[in-house]
Short mmCIF file of C-alpha atoms in Angstrom, two decimals:
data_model
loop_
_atom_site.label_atom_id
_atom_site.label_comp_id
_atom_site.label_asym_id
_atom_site.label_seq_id
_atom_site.Cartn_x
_atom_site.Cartn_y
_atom_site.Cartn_z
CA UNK A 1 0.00 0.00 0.00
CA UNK A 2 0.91 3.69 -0.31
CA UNK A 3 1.51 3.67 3.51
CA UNK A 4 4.36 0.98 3.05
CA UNK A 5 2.12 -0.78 5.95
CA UNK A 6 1.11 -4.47 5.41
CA UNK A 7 -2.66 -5.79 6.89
CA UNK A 8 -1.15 -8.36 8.82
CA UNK A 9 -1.32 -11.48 6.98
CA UNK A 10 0.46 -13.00 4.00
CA UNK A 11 0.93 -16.34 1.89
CA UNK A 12 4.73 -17.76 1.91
CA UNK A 13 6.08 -20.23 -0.86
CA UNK A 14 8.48 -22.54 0.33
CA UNK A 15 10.98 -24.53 -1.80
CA UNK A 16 10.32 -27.81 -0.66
CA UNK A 17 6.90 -29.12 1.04
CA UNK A 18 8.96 -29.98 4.20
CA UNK A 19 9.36 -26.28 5.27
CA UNK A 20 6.05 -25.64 4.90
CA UNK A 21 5.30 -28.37 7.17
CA UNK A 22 8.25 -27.50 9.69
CA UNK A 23 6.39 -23.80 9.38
CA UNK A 24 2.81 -25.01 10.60
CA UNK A 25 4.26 -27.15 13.66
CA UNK A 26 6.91 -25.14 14.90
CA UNK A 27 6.02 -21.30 14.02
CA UNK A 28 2.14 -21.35 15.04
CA UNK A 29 1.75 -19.53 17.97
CA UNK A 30 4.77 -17.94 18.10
CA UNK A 31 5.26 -14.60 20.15
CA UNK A 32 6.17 -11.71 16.73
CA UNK A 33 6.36 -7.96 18.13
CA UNK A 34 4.04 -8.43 20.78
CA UNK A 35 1.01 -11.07 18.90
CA UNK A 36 0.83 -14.84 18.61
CA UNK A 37 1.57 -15.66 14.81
CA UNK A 38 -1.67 -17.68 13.27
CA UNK A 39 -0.04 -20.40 10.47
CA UNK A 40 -2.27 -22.22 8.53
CA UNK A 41 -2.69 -23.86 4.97
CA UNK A 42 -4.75 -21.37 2.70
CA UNK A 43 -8.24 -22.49 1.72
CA UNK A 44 -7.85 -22.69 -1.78
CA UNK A 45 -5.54 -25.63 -1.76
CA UNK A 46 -8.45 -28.59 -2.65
CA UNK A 47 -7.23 -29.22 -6.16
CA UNK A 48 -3.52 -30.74 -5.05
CA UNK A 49 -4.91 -32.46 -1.93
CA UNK A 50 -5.24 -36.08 -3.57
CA UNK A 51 -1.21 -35.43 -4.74
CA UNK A 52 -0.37 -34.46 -1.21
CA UNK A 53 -2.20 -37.37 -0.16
CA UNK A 54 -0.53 -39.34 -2.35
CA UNK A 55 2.74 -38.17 -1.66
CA UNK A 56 2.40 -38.41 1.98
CA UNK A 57 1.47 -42.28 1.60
CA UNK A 58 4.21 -42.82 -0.77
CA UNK A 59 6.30 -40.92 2.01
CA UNK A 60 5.20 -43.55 4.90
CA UNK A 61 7.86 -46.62 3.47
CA UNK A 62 10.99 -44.42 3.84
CA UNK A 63 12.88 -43.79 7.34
CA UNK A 64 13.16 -40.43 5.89
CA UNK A 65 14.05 -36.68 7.93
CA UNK A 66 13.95 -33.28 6.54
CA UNK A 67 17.06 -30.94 8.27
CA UNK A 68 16.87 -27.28 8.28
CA UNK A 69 18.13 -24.50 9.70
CA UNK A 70 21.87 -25.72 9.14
CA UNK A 71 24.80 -23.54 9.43
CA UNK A 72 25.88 -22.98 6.01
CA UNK A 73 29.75 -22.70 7.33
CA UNK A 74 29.23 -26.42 9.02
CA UNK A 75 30.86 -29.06 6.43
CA UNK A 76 28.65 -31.43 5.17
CA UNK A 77 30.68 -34.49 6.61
CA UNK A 78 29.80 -32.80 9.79
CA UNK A 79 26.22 -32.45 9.76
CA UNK A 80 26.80 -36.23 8.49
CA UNK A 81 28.13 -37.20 12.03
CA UNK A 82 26.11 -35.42 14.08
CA UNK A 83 23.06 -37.43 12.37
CA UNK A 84 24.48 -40.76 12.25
CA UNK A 85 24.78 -40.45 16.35
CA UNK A 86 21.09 -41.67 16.33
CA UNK A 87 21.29 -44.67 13.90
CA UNK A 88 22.73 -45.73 10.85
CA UNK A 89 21.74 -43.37 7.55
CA UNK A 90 21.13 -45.06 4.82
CA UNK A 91 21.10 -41.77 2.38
CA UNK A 92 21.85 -38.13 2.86
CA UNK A 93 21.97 -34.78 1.28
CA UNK A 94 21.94 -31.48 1.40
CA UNK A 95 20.98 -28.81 -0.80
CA UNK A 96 23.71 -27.69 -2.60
CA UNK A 97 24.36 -24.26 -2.99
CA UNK A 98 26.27 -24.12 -6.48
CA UNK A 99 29.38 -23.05 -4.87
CA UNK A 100 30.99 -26.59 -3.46
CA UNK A 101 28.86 -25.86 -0.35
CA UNK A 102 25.69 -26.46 0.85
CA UNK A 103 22.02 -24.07 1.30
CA UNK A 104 21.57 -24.97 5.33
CA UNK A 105 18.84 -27.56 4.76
CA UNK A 106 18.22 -31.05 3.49
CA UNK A 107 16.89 -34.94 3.93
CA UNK A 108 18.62 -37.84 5.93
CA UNK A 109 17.04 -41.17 5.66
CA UNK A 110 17.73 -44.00 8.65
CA UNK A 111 18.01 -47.64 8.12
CA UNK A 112 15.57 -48.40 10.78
CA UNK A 113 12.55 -46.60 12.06
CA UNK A 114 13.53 -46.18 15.29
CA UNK A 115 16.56 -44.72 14.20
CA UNK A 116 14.13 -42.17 12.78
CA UNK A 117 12.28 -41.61 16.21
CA UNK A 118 14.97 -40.72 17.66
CA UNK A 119 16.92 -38.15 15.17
CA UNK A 120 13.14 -36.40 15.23
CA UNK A 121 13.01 -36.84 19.23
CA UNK A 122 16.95 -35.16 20.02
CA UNK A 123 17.81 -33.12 17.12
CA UNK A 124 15.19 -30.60 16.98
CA UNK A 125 16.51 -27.14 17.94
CA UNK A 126 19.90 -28.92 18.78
CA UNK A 127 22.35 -26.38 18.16
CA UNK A 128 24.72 -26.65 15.77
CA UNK A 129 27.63 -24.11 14.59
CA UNK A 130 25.60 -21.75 16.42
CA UNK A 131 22.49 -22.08 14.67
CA UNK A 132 19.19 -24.22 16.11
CA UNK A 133 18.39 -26.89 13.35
CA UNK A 134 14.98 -27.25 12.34
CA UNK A 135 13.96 -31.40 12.28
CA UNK A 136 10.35 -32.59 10.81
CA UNK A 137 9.13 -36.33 9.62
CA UNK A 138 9.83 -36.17 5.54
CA UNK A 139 6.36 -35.75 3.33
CA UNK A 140 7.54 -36.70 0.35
CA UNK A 141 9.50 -39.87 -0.87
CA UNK A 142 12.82 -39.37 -2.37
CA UNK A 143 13.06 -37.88 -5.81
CA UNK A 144 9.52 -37.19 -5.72
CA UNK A 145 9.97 -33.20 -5.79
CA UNK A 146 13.22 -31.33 -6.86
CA UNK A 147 15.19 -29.25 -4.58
CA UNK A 148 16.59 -26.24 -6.16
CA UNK A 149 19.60 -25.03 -5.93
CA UNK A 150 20.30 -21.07 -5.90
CA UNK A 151 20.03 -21.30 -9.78
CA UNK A 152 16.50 -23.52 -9.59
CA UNK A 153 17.35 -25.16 -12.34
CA UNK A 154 19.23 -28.25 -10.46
CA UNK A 155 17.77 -31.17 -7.99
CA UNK A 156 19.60 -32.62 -5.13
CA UNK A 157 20.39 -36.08 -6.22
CA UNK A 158 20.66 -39.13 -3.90
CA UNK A 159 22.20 -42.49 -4.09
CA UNK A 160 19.04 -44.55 -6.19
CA UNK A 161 16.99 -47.03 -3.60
CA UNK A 162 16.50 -50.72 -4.78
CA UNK A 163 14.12 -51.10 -7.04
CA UNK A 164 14.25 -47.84 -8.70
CA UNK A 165 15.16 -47.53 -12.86
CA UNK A 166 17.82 -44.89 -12.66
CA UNK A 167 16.97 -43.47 -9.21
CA UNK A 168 13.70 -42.77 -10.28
CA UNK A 169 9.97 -44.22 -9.00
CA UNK A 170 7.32 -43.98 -10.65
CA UNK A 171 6.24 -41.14 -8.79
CA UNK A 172 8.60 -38.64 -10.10
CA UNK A 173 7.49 -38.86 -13.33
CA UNK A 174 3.93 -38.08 -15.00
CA UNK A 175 2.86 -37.84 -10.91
CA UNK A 176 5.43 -34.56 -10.45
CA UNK A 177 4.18 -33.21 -13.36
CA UNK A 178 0.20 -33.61 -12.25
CA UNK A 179 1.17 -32.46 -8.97
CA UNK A 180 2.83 -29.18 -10.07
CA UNK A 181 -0.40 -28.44 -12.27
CA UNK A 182 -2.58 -28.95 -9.42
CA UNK A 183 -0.39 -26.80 -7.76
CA UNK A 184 -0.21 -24.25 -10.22
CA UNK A 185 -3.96 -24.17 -9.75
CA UNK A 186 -4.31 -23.64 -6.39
CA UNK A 187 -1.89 -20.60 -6.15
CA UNK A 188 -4.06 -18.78 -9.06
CA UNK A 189 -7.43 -19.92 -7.38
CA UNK A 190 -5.76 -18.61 -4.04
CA UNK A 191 -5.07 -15.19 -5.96
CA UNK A 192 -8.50 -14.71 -6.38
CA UNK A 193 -9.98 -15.62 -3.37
CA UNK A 194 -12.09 -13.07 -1.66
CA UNK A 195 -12.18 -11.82 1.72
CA UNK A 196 -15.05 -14.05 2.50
CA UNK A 197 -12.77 -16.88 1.91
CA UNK A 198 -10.28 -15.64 4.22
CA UNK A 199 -13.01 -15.51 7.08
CA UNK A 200 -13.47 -19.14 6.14
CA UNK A 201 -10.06 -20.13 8.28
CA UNK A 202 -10.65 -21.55 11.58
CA UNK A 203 -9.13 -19.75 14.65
CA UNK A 204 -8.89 -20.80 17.69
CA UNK A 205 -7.28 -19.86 21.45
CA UNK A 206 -6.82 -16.70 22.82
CA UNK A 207 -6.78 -15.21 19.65
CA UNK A 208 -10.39 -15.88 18.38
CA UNK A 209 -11.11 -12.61 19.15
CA UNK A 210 -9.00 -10.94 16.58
CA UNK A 211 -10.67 -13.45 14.23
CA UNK A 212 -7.84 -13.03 11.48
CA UNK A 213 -7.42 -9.38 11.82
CA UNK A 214 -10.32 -8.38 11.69
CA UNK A 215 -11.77 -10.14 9.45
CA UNK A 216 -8.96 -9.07 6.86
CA UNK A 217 -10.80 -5.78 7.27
CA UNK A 218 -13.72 -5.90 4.83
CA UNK A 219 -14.03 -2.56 3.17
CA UNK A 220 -17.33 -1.99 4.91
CA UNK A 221 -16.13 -2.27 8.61
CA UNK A 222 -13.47 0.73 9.08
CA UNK A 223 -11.29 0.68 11.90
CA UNK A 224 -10.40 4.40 11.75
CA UNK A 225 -11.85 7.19 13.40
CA UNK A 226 -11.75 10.81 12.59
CA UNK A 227 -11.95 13.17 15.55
CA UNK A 228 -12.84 16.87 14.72
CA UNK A 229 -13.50 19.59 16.57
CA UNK A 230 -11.54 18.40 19.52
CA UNK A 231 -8.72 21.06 19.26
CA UNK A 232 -7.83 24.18 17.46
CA UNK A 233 -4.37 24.36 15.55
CA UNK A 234 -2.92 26.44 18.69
CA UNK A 235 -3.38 23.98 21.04
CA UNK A 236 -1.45 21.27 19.04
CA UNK A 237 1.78 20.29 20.96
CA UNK A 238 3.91 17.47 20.72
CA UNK A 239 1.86 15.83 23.82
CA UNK A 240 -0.92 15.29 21.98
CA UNK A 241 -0.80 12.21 19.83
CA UNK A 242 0.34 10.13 23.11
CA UNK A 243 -2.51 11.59 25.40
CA UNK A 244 -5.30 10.71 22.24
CA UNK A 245 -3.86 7.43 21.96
CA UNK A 246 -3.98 6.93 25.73
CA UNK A 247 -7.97 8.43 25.84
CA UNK A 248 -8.33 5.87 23.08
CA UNK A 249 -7.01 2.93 24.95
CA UNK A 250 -10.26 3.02 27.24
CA UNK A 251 -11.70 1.68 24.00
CA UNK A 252 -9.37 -0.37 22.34
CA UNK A 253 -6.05 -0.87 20.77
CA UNK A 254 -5.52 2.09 19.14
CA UNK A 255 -2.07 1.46 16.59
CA UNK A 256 -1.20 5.13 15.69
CA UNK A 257 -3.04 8.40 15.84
CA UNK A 258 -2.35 11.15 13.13
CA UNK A 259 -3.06 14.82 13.27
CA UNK A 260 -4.33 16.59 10.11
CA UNK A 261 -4.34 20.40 9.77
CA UNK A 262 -6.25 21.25 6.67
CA UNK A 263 -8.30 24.42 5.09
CA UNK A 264 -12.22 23.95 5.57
CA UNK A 265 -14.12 27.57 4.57
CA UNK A 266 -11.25 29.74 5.10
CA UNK A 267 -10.79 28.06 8.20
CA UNK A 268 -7.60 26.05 9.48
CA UNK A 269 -8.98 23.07 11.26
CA UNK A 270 -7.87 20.20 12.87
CA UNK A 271 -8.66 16.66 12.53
CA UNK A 272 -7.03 13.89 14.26
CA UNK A 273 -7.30 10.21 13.22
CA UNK A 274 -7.24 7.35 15.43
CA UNK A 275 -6.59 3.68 13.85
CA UNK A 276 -7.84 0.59 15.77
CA UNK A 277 -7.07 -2.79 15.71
CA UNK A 278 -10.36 -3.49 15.37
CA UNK A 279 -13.17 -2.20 13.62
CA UNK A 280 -15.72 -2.94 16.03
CA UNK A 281 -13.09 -0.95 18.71
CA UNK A 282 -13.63 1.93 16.25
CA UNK A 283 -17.49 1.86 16.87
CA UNK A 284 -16.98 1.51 20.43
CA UNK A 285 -14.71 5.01 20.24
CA UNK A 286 -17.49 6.80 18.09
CA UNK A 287 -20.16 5.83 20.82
CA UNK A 288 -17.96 7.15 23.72
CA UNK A 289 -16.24 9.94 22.38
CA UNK A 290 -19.28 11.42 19.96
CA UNK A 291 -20.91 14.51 21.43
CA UNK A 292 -18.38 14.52 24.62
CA UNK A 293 -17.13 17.72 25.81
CA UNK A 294 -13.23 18.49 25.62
CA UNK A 295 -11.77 21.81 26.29
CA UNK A 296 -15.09 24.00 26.41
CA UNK A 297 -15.70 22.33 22.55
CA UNK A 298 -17.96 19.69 21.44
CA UNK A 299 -16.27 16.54 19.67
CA UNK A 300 -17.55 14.96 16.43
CA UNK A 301 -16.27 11.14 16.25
CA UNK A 302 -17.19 9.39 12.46
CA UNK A 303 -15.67 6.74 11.01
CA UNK A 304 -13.43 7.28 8.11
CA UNK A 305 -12.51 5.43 5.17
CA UNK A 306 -10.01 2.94 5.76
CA UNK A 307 -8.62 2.57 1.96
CA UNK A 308 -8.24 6.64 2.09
CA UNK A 309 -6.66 6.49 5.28
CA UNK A 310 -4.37 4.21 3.61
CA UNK A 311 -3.68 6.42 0.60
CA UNK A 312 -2.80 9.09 2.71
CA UNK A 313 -5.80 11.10 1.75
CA UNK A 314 -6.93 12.71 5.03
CA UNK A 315 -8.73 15.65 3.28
CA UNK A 316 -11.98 14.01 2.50
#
């Protein structure tokens, strides 16, 4: 937006579907600048669900571990050590990073099962170099999706299981190729989703409240109000925003307050604009601040336009 502000949410793409994964266990609920982070799938993903499903079943015969997080610095022979403390590997790789070295994340698969257990049991957020790896249960079968490199054009490659022409199952072939076209039509049917959609994503916890900011602030539920008459351009001082914003706080969150001096019949004016968190904190301001007395003047409280708020246009 013109305010350089973002509304709180966003989609993420990651390279491989074991981050996403590692994302939705391990980065749900998380404490970011003062809220708990929401992480969930988007709605629109319905068309690659039998391919996920698929590749998740596939995924079940393998002793298989996705590493992340990795110290870049840390030799790969190293990372191979540290692994092979919790059973014997029977394949492993990392993403290479086109420069002899590797990207910091990649797949080790055990000979045994409980040699699995126990890598995913001790070696989450084990430090390592200095950095906390990342460990999840693999999604995917081996060779099933390509890992880019910095380039995207290459695949990590991995010593080929029994069984497998070349190093490749089945599933790599036609099945990738269905898989990404699913994909590719989730992403554009997520593109045009509509807000409504959005409120379609279950919330639950503490956080119900916010119910996905707001809603994803439909365009008919403002959560700015515009204060006028309240003061006159002398009695601006630098005190002011923070003693709004604390009035405000009696019914709300209130995230910034702006003061607007602008020409209305000849007349310099002031308007000050308070943005909630919440639009229905916004009504609750107009009901307890409209009409009020302040300073010997009578205060106006409307709600304002959010998307010209936004575009900085404070005139209307």
């Amino acid at each position: 937006s013109v305010t350089m502000k973002h509304k709180g949410f966003c989609f993420i793409e990651y390279f491989v579907p074991e981050a996403a994964q590692l994302a939705l266990d391990q980065m749900n609920g998380v404490l970011l600048g003062g809220r708990n982070v929401k992480v969930g799938r988007p709605s629109s993903v319905p068309a690659a669900a039998p391919y996920i499903m698929k590749l998740n079943q596939e995924a079940q015969a393998y002793h298989r571990i996705y590493v992340s997080g990795l110290n870049p610095a840390v030799p790969e022979q190293a990372v191979h050590s540290a692994f092979e403390n919790c059973g014997t590997i029977r394949a492993f790789q990392l993403a290479p990073d086109g420069r002899k070295g590797h990207r910091g994340f990649g797949y080790v698969e055990y000979q045994t099962a409980q040699a699995c257990a126990t890598a995913l049991a001790k070696m989450n957020l084990m430090q390592l170099a200095g950095c906390y790896m990342r460990v999840c249960k693999a999604v995917t079968p081996p060779f099933a999706l390509q890992v880019p490199t910095t380039s995207c054009e290459q695949s990590v490659t991995q010593t080929a299981q029994p069984g497998m022409a070349g190093g490749m199952p089945p599933v790599a072939g036609n099945f990738l190729s269905k898989l990404q076209a699913a994909n590719a039509i989730a992403v554009n049917h997520a593109q045009e989703q509509s807000i409504h959609h959005e409120e379609a994503i279950h919330i639950s916890g503490g956080s119900a409240r916010l119910m996905l900011m707001q809603k994803l602030q439909r365009k008919d539920e403002s959560n700015v109000v515009v204060l006028r008459n309240m003061v006159t351009p002398a009695e601006v001082d630098s005190d002011l925003p923070a003693e709004v914003k604390d009035e405000c706080g009696r019914f709300g969150v209130a995230q910034q307050v702006i003061i607007h001096e602008q020409l209305e019949g000849g007349i310099q004016v002031i308007k000050i604009f308070v943005q909630f968190m919440l639009a229905h904190e916004a009504q609750r301001a107009i009901k307890g601040l409209h009409g009020r007395f302040f300073g010997g003047k009578t205060v106006r409280a409307e709600i304002y336009d959010r998307d010209k708020f936004e575009r900085d246009n404070l005139s209307a």
